[in-house]
Each structure stands twice: as structure tokens, then as C-alpha cells.
Short mmCIF file of C-alpha atoms in Angstrom, two decimals:
data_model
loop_
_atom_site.label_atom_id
_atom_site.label_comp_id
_atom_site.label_asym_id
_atom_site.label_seq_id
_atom_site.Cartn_x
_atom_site.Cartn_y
_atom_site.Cartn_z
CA UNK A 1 -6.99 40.49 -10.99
CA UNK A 2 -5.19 39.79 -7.79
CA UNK A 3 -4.45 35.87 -7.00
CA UNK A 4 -4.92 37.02 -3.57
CA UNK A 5 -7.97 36.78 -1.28
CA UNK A 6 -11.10 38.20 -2.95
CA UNK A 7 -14.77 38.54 -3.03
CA UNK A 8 -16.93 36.64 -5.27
CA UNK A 9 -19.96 38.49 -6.74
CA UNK A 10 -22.17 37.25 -3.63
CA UNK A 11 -20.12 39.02 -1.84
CA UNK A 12 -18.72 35.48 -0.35
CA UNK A 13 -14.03 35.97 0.46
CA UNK A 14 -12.83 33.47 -1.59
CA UNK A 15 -9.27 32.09 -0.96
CA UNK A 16 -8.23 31.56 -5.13
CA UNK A 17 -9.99 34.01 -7.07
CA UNK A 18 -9.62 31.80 -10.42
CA UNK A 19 -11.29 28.67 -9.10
CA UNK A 20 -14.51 29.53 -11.27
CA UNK A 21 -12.08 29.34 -14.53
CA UNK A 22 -10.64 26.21 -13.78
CA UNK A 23 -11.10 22.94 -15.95
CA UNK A 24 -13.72 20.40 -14.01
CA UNK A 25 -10.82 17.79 -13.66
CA UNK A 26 -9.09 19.79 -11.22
CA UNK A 27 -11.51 19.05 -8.65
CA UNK A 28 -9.89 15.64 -8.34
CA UNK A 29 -6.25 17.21 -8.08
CA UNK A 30 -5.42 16.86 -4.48
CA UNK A 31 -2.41 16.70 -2.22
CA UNK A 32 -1.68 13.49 -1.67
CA UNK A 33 -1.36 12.44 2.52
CA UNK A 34 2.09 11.83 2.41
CA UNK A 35 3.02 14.76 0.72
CA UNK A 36 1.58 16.88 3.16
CA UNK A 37 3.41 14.84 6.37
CA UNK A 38 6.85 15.89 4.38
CA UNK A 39 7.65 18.90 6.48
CA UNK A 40 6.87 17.08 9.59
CA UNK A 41 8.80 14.24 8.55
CA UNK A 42 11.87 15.42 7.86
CA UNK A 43 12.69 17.45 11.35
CA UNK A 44 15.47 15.58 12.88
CA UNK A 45 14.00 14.98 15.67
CA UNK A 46 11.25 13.09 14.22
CA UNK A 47 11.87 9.06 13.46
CA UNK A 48 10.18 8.67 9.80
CA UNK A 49 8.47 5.75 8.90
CA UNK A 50 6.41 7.35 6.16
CA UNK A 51 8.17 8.37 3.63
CA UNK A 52 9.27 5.63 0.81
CA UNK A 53 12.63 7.17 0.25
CA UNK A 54 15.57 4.91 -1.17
CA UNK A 55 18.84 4.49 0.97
CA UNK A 56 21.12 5.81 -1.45
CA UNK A 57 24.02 6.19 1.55
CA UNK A 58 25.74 3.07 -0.10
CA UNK A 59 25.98 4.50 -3.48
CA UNK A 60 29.36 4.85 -4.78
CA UNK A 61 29.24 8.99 -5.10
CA UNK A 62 33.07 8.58 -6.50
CA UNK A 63 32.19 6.47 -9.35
CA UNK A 64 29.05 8.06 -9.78
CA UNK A 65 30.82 11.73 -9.99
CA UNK A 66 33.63 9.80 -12.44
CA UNK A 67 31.13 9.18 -14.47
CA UNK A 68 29.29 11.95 -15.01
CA UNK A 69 32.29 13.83 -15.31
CA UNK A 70 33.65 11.65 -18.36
CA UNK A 71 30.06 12.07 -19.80
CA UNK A 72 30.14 15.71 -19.66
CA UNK A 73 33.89 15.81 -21.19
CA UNK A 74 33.26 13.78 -23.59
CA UNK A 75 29.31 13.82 -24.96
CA UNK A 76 28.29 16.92 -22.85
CA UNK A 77 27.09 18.52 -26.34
CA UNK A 78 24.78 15.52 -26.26
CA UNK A 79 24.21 15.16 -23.17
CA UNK A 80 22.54 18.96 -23.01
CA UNK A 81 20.70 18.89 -25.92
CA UNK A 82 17.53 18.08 -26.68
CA UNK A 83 16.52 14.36 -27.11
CA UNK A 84 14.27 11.49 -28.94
CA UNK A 85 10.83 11.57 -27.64
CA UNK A 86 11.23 8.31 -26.97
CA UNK A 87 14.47 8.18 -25.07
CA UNK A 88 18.13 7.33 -25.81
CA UNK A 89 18.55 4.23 -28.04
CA UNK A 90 21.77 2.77 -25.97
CA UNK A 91 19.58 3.12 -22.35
CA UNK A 92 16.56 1.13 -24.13
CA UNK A 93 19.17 -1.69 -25.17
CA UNK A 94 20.40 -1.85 -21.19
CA UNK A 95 16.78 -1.46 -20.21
CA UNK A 96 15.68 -4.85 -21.96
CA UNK A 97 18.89 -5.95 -20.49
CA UNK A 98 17.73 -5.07 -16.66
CA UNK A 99 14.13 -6.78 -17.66
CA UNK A 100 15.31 -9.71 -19.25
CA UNK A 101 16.78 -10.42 -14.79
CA UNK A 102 12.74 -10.76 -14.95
CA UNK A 103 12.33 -13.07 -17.81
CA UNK A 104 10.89 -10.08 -20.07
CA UNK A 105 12.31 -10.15 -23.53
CA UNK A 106 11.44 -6.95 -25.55
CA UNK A 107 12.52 -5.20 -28.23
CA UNK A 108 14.33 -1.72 -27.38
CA UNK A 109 11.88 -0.05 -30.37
CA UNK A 110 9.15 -0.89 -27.78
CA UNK A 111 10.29 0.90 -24.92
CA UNK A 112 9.47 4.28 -23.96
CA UNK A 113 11.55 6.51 -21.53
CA UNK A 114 9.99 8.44 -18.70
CA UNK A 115 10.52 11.11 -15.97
CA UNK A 116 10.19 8.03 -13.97
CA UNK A 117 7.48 5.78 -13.54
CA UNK A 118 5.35 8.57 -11.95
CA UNK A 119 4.87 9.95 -15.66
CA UNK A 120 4.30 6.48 -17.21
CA UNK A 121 1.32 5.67 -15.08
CA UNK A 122 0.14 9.48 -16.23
CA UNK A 123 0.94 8.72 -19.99
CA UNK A 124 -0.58 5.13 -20.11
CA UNK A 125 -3.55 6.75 -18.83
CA UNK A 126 -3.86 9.66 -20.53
CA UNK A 127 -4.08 7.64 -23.95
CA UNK A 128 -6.38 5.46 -22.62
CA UNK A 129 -9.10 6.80 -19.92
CA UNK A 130 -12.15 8.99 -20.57
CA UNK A 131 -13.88 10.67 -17.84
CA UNK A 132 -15.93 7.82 -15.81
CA UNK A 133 -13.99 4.88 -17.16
CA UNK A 134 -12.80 1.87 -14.84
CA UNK A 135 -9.26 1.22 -13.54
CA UNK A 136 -9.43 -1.55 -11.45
CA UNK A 137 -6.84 -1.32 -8.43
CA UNK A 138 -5.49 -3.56 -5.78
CA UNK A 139 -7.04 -2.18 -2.14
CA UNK A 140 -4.63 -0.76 -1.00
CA UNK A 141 -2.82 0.46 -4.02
CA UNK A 142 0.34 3.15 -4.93
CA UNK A 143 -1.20 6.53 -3.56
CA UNK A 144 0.28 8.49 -6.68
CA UNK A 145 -1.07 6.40 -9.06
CA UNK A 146 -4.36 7.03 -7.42
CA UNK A 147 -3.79 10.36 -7.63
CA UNK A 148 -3.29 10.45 -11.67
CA UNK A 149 -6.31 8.36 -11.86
CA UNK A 150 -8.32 10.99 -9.75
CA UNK A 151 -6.86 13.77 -12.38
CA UNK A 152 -7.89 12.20 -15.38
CA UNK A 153 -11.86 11.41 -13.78
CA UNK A 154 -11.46 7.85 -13.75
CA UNK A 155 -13.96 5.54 -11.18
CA UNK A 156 -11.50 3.99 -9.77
CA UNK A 157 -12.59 0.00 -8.31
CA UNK A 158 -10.66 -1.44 -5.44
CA UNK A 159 -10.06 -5.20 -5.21
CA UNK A 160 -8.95 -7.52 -2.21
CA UNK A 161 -5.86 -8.49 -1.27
CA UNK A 162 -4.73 -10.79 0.98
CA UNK A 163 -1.25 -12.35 1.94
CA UNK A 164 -0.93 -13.95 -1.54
CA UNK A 165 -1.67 -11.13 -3.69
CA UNK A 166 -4.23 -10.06 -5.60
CA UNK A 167 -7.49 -12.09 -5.11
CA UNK A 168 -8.43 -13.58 -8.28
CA UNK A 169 -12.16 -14.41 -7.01
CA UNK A 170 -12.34 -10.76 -6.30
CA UNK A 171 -11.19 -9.27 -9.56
CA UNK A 172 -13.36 -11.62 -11.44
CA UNK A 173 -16.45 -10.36 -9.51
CA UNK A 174 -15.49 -6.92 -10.18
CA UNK A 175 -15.15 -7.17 -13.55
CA UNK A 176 -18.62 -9.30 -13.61
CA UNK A 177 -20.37 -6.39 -11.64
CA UNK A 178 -18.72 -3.61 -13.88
CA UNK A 179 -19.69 -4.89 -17.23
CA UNK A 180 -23.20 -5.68 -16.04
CA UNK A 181 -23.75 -1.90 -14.83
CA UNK A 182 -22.47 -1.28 -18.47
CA UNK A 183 -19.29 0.78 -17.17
CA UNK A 184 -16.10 0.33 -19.24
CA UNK A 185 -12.68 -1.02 -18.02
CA UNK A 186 -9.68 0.25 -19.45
CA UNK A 187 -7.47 -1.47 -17.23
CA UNK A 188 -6.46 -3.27 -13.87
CA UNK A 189 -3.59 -1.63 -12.56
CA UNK A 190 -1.12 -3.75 -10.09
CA UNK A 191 1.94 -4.26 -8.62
CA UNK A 192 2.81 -7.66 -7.86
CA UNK A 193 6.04 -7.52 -6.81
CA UNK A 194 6.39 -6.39 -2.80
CA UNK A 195 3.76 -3.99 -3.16
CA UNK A 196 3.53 -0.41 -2.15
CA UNK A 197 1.69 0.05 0.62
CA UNK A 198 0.45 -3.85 1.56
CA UNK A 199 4.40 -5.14 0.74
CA UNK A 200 2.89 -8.35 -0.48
CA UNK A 201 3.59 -10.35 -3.50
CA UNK A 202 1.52 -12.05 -6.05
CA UNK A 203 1.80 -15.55 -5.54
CA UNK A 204 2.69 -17.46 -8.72
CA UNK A 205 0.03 -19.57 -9.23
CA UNK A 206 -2.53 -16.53 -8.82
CA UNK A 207 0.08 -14.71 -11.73
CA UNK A 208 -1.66 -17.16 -13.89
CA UNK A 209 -4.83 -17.17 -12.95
CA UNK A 210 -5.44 -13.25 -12.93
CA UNK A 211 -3.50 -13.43 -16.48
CA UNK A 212 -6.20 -16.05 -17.26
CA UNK A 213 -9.25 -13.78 -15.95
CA UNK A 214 -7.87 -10.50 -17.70
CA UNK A 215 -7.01 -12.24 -20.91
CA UNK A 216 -10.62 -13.72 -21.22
CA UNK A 217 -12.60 -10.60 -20.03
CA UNK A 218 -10.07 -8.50 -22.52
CA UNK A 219 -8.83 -6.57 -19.67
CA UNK A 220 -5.44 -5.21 -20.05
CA UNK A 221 -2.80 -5.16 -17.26
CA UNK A 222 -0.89 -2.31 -16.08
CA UNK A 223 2.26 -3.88 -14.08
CA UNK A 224 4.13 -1.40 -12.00
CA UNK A 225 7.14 -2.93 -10.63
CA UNK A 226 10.00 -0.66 -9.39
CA UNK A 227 10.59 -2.99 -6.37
CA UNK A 228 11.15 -6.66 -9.03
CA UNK A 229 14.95 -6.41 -8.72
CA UNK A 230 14.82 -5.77 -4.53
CA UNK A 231 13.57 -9.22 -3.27
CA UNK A 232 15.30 -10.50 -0.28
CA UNK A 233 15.55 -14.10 -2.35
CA UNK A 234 17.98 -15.05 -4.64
CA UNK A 235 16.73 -14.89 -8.08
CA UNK A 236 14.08 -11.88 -8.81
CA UNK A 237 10.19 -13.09 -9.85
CA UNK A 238 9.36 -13.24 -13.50
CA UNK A 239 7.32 -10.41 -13.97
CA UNK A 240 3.88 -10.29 -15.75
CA UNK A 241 4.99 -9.62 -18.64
CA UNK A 242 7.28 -11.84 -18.87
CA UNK A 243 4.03 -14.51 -19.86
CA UNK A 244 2.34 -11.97 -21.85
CA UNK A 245 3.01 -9.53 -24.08
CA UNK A 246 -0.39 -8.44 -25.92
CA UNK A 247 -2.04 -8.09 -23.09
CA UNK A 248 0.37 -6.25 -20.48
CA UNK A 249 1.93 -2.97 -20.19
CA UNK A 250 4.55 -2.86 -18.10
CA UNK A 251 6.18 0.03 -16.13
CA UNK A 252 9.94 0.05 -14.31
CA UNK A 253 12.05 2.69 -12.82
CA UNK A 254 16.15 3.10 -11.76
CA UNK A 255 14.77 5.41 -8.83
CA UNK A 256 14.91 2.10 -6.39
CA UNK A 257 17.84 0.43 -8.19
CA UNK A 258 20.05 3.43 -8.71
CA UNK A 259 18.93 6.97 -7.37
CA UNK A 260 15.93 8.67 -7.47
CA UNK A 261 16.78 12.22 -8.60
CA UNK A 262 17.85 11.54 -12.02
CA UNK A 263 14.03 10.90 -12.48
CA UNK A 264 14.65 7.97 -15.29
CA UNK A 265 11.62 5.63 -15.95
CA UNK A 266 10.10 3.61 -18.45
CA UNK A 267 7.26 2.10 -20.40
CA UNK A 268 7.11 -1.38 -21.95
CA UNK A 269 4.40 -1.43 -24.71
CA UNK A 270 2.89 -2.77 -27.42
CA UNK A 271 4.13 -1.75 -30.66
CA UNK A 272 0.74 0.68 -31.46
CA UNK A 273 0.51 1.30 -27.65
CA UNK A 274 4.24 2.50 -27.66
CA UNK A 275 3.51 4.90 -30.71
CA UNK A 276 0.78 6.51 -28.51
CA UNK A 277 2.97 7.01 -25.74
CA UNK A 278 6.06 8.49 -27.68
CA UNK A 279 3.21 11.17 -28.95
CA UNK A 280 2.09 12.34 -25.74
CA UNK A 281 4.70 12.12 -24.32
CA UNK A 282 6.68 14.65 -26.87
CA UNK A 283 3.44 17.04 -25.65
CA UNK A 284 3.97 16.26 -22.37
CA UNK A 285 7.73 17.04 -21.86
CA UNK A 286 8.86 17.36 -25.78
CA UNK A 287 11.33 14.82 -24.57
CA UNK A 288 12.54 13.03 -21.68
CA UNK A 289 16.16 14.59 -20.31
CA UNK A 290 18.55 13.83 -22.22
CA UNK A 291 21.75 14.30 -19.32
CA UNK A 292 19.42 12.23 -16.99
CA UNK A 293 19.40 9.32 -19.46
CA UNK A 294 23.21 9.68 -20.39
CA UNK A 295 23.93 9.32 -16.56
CA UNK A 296 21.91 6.31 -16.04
CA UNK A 297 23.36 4.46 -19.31
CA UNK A 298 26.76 5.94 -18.39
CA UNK A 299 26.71 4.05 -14.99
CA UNK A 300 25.58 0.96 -15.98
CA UNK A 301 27.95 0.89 -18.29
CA UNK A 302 30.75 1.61 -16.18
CA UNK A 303 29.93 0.22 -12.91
CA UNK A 304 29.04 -2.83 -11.39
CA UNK A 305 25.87 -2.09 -10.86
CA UNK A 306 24.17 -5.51 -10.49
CA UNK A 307 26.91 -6.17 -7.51
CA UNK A 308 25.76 -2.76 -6.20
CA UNK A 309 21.72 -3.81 -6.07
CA UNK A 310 23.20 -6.92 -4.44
CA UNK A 311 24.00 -4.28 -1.57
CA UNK A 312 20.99 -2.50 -1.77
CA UNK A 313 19.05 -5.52 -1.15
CA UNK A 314 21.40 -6.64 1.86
CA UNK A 315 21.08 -3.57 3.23
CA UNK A 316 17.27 -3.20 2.87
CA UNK A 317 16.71 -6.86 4.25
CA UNK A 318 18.72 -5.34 7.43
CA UNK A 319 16.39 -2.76 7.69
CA UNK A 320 12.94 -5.03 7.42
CA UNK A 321 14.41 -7.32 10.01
CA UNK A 322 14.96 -4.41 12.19
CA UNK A 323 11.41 -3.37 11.97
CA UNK A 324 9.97 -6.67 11.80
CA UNK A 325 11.51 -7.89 14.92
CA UNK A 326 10.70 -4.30 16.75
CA UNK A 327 7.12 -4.70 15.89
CA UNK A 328 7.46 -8.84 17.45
CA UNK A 329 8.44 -6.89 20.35
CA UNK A 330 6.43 -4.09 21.32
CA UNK A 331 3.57 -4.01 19.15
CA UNK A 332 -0.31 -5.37 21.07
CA UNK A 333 -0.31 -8.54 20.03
CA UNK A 334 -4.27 -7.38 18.96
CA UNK A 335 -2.14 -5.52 16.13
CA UNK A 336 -1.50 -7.28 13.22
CA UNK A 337 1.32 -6.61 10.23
CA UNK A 338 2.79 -8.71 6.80
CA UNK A 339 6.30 -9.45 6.81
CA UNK A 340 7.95 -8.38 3.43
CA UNK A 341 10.08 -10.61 1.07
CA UNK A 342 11.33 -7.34 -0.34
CA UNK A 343 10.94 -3.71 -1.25
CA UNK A 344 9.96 -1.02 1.40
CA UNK A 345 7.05 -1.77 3.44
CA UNK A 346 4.93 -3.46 6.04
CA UNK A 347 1.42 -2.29 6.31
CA UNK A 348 0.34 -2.79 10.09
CA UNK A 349 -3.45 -2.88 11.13
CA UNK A 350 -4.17 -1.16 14.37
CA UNK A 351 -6.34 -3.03 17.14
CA UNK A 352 -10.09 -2.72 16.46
CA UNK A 353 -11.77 0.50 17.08
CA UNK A 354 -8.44 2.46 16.61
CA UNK A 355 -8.09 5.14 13.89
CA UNK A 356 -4.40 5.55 12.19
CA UNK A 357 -5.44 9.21 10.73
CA UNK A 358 -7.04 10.44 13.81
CA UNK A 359 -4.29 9.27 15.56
CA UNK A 360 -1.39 10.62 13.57
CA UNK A 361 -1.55 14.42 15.23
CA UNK A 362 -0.61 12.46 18.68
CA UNK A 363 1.99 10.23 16.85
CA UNK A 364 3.50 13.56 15.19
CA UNK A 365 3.76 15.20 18.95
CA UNK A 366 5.40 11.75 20.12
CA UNK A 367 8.06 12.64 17.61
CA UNK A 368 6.95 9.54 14.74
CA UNK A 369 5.65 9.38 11.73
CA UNK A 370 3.29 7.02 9.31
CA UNK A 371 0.86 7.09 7.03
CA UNK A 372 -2.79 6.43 7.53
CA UNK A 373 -4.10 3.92 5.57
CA UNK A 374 -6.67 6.29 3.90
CA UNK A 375 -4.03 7.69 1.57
CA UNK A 376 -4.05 4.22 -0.38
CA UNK A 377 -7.50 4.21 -0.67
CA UNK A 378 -10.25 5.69 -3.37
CA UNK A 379 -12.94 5.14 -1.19
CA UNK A 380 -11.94 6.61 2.28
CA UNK A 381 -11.46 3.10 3.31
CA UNK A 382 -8.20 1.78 5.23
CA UNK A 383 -8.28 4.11 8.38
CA UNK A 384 -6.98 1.09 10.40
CA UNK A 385 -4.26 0.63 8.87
CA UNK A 386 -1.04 2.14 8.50
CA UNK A 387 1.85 1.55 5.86
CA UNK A 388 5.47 1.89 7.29
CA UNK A 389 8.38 2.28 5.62
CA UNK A 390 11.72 1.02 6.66
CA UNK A 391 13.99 1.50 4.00
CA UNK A 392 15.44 4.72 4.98
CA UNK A 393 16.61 4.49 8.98
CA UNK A 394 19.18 2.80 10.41
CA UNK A 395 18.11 -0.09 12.33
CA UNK A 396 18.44 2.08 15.74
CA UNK A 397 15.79 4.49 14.45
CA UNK A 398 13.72 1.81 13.04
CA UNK A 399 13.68 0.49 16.74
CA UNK A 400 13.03 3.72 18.41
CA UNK A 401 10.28 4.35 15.71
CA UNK A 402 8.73 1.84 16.17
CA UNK A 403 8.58 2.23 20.24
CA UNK A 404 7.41 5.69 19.67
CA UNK A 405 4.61 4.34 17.79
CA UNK A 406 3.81 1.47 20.46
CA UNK A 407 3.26 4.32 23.09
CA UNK A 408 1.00 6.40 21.23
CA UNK A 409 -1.30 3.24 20.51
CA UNK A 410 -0.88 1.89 24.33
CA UNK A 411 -1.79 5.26 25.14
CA UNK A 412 -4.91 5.47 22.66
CA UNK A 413 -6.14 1.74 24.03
CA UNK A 414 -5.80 3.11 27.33
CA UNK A 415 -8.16 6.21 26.42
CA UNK A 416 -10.18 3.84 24.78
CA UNK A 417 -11.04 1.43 27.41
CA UNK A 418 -11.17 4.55 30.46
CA UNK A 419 -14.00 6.95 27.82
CA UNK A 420 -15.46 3.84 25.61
CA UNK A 421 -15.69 3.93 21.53
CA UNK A 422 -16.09 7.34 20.67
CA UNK A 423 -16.66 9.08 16.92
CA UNK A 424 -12.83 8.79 16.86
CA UNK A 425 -12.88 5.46 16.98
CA UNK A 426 -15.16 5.08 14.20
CA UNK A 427 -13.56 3.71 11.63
CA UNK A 428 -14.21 2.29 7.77
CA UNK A 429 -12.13 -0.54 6.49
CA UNK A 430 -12.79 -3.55 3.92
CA UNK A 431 -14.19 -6.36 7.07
CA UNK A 432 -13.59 -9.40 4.84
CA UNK A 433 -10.84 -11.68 5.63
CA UNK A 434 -9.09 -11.02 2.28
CA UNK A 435 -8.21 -8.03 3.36
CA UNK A 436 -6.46 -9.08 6.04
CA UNK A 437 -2.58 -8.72 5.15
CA UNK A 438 -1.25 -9.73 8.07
#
């Protein structure tokens, strides 16, 4: 049978002749907003401030190439051959070393390497959701791990956020109102450190009390924090985990820290939680690359490469400054935006009435890029918002970018207040004031 177009048997042209054969959870299998503004993106001519891509421009290629060349001369029968299931025993040793920055002490026998943290969040909830179950998620939350959640048939719930985080009030009503429709939570899902999309962090104070809330309603956490070691401060926050074990998985990456194509994540478990996980994860992949892992343990071995996230964060701070001071400038001062204290992101809320998706077609033609608010949301809510990224322009095209941007919402104001609120104005957001990240 041809995958091409065809005719069903009501004589109807169907576009993929197998979609009768496919397995119901496909329906929620969808490609993701950001995703699709790739191709767009990444024209030259076009100032990005979508895409969450790290600056790896400052990464030392020459050390980097040293050292995979000494791994390949010298373990390259290793390195190419197949692998633990649950990942090289040196990297989990320097992995509880890189947590323990964020007052985590584990066990390497607890950790569980991943094709990044992408595959974690699809692991963790492959062992534990059913179709229907709960996963409680910050509103906005990480569009991919929305996406796994869609893929497995999970309800996802959306709390508030505000500037501080996480609103406790708000995840212990929505754990009240779950459990009295008799629907079952597996877990909440967050990440508290300079979040992706809002780029706020959990206040520590609230750390405790949502700790507090889970821990009584027997609600485990899912922490996802790529971002913990790229604070603009000092000394990186204790994570989570690092004030519970029982009750927290926890989830990091070296695609922020060190580079993003060697695809190297991880999973910090419970002891029968990380059995679980080493299963499906050897019928996931078999096991996790083996040369990918080498590299990673390889570098941090032989490079500096706490000095060299120093840099990163220097040169990321540079960047949010840049945008932070472009938006002071030109934005309406009816917008409204969060100013980061780390990772990637500033999520900007348009003036009222204005539509980020609807607008994004006129934002593309004016040669800059975002992405809509929607993307971040499981309930077609956020079209007010955008998120924008700055960690991948200079400062010069951060600037531009962001003047681009300015003109194409001057311009929609402009139509606004000449035609009056029209069904593109329309929008759907969450109106309380803890949503308000600004």
C-alpha cells in the first residue's frame, strides 16, 4: 500500500493512508511550536529570539578535539562498544560530583544516564503514568516535557506562577480539587531554577513549603534543572533534592554546561525508582552511547571545566543585560517582562488585547522571531505572552531583535486602535495576578 495520498473506503483523499492503524496515543504526538519556527529561524537574515540554543562559541574546540582524540587512541575499543544500561560508572562518580555544587549528595548506584534530559522526563514517565493520570505542571512549563506528557495520555494540570516561583496556594488547591474528582497524581513536575519559558526561580522559602505540601499529599516531585549551575550569582541554589531524597526525582543535563550534541543526561532516583528506569531504558535505547559518555567524563577530567561554566555564565549574563536593557528601551511601557537571575529567558507579556501567535506571521516578515506563549501551555492558554531567548546572539542582534519586535507590536497597537478589538485580538490567558511574571 502506497504511503502516498489515497482514498479511504468513503471514497474521502486521505493524506497518510495508515492513520486508521495507528495506536490511540499518537493522537497526542504533535510538533511542538518551536520546532516548526526552526527553518524560519535559522535564515541569516532573521534575528532569533526563539530558539533556546546554548552559546557554545566559547568552548575550547582544541581541548575538546585533544580529548577526544586521546579517548579514541587510547579506549576507542570502549568507547565504540556497547555500554551499561545504566551508564558509565566513572561519569556517575563526576555526576554526583557536579550535583553535590547543588548540595545533592547521592550515591553513583542511583544515577541513571540519559540521551539527555529530554529522555529522562520520557523514562520517569513512562514507568509511572497511565492513560488519564495527573502531572501537575508549572503554567507556563518546558514545551517538550509537555509534549512527552501529551504522548503518554496524561491530563496534564497547570499551576500559577508568579515572580517567586511556583505558587504554593495554587498547587495545594490543585491537588485538593484533583483528589476530590477522584483523579490520580503521579507527579508535579517543575523547574525551579531560572525556568524555561517564565525564567523565574523558586524562591527559597516557597522550596520548603511546596516540599511541605507534596510530602503531606504524597505527591512526588519531578525537578528538572539543566539551568542550576548558570545563575548570574555567585554560589548556585541548592536544588530540591538536595532536602529530600524519598520524595524527589531529579533530572540534570551537560547540554547547557558543556555542549548539547553529545546528548548526555541524567536521572537521580530512588534506589527501586532507579531499577525501573535502568529497565526501560535498556528497551528504550539498549543503552545510552557509550563514546558520548566517554567524551563528557573525558573532559571533565581533563579540563577546567568549572572555570569554563564560570565563562558561560559571564557570557550569558552579557547577553540578558543586552536584552533586558533593549526591552527598558523600546518596549510600550503597557508591555510587561521578568528579568532573569540566570539561564536563557525572559517571558514578555504583550499589551492587552494583543495576540503573540497571531502576530508571529508579521514578526517573521519583519525578519524576528519568538515564540507564542501557547507552546508552553496544555490548555491553549498563554497567547499573550511570548518567551525570548537571549542566550544565543551577540548583544548587537539581541538589540536589533528586539527593535524588530517593538515595530511589529507599535504597528499592531496602531491597527488596533485605527479598526478596534477584532477576533485577532481575542485572546485566552490565566487573568489572575499570579500569573503575572513580570
Amino acid at each position: 500500500m502506497s504511503s502516498e495520498i489515497s482514498r479511504s473506503g468513503s471514497g474521502r483523499t486521505r493524506l497518510d493512508s495508515y492513520v486508521d492503524r495507528y495506536a490511540a496515543r499518537t493522537n497526542g504526538m504533535t510538533a511542538s511550536e518551536i520546532r516548526a519556527l526552526f527553518s524560519v529561524a535559522s535564515r541569516p537574515e532573521v534575528v532569533s529570539l526563539a530558539g533556546g540554543m546554548p552559546n557554545i562559541s566559547g568552548l575550547p574546540l582544541d581541548v575538546v578535539g585533544r580529548a577526544i582524540h586521546d579517548l579514541v587512541q587510547r579506549n576507542g575499543t570502549v568507547a565504540m562498544q556497547y555500554g551499561s544500561g545504566q551508564g558509565d560508572p566513572t561519569l556517575r562518580e563526576q555526576i554526583c560530583d557536579v550535583m553535590r555544587l547543588e548540595g545533592i549528595e547521592a550515591h553513583p548506584d542511583d544515577v541513571v544516564v540519559t540521551v539527555g534530559s529530554q529522555q529522562a522526563v520520557d523514562l520517569v514517565t513512562r514507568i509511572f503514568c497511565d492513560p488519564g493520570d495527573v502531572v501537575i505542571c508549572e503554567a507556563p512549563s518546558y514545551v517538550g516535557a509537555l509534549g512527552v506528557f501529551r504522548a503518554y495520555e496524561c491530563d496534564v494540570v497547570h499551576v500559577a506562577m508568579d515572580a517567586d516561583g511556583l505558587v504554593p496556594a495554587a498547587l495545594r488547591d490543585a491537588i485538593a480539587t484533583c483528589r476530590a474528582q477522584g483523579r490520580r497524581i503521579k507527579f508535579l513536575y517543575t523547574i525551579p531554577n531560572y525556568h524555561n519559558p517564565a525564567g523565574v526561580t523558586l524562591t527559597a522559602e516557597r522550596r520548603t513549603e511546596i516540599l511541605e505540601i507534596c510530602r503531606e499529599a504524597d505527591v512526588l516531585v519531578l525537578e528538572d534543572n539543566p539551568y542550576g549551575l548558570l545563575g548570574f550569582d555567585d554560589q548556585p541554589i541548592p536544588a530540591l533534592r538536595a532536602d529530600e531524597a524519598d520524595g524527589v526525582i531529579y533530572l540534570g543535563s551537560f547540554s547547557k554546561t558543556f555542549a548539547p550534541g553529545f546528548r548526555v543526561g541524567w536521572v537521580l532516583a530512588p534506589h527501586a525508582v532507579r531499577e525501573k528506569l535502568v529497565l526501560a531504558q535498556e528497551s528504550a535505547t539498549l543503552c545510552p552511547p557509550a563514546f558520548s559518555q566517554l567524551a563528557v567524563s573525558t573532559y571533565l577530567t581533563s579540563h577546567d571545566w568549572l572555570g569554563q561554566i564560570k565563562q558561560f555564565r559571564e557570557m550569558y549574563r552579557e547577553r540578558r543585560d543586552a536584552m533586558v536593557e533593549a526591552l527598558d528601551d523600546l518596549m510600550p511601557a503597557t508591555a510587561r517582562w521578568n528579568v532573569p537571575n540566570g539561564g536563557f529567558y525572559v517571558w514578555l507579556t504583550l499589551p492587552e488585547g494583543l495576540d503573540a501567535k497571531a502576530m508571529l506571521p508579521r514578526a517573521v516578515t519583519a525578519r524576528v522571531a519568538y515564540v507564542p506563549g501557547t507552546a508552553f501551555f496544555a490548555d491553549g492558554f498563554g497567547a499573550q505572552s511570548m518567551r525570548l531567548s537571549y542566550c544565543y546572539p551577540t548583544p548587537e542582534r539581541i538589540r536589533e531583535g528586539v527593535r524588530r519586535l517593538t515595530g511589529v507590536i507599535d504597528d499592531e497597537l496602531e491597527l488596533r486602535e485605527t479598526f478596534g478589538a477584532t477576533a485577532r485580538g481575542v485572546h485566552r490567558g490565566y487573568e489572575s495576578p499570579n500569573s503575572d511574571l513580570s
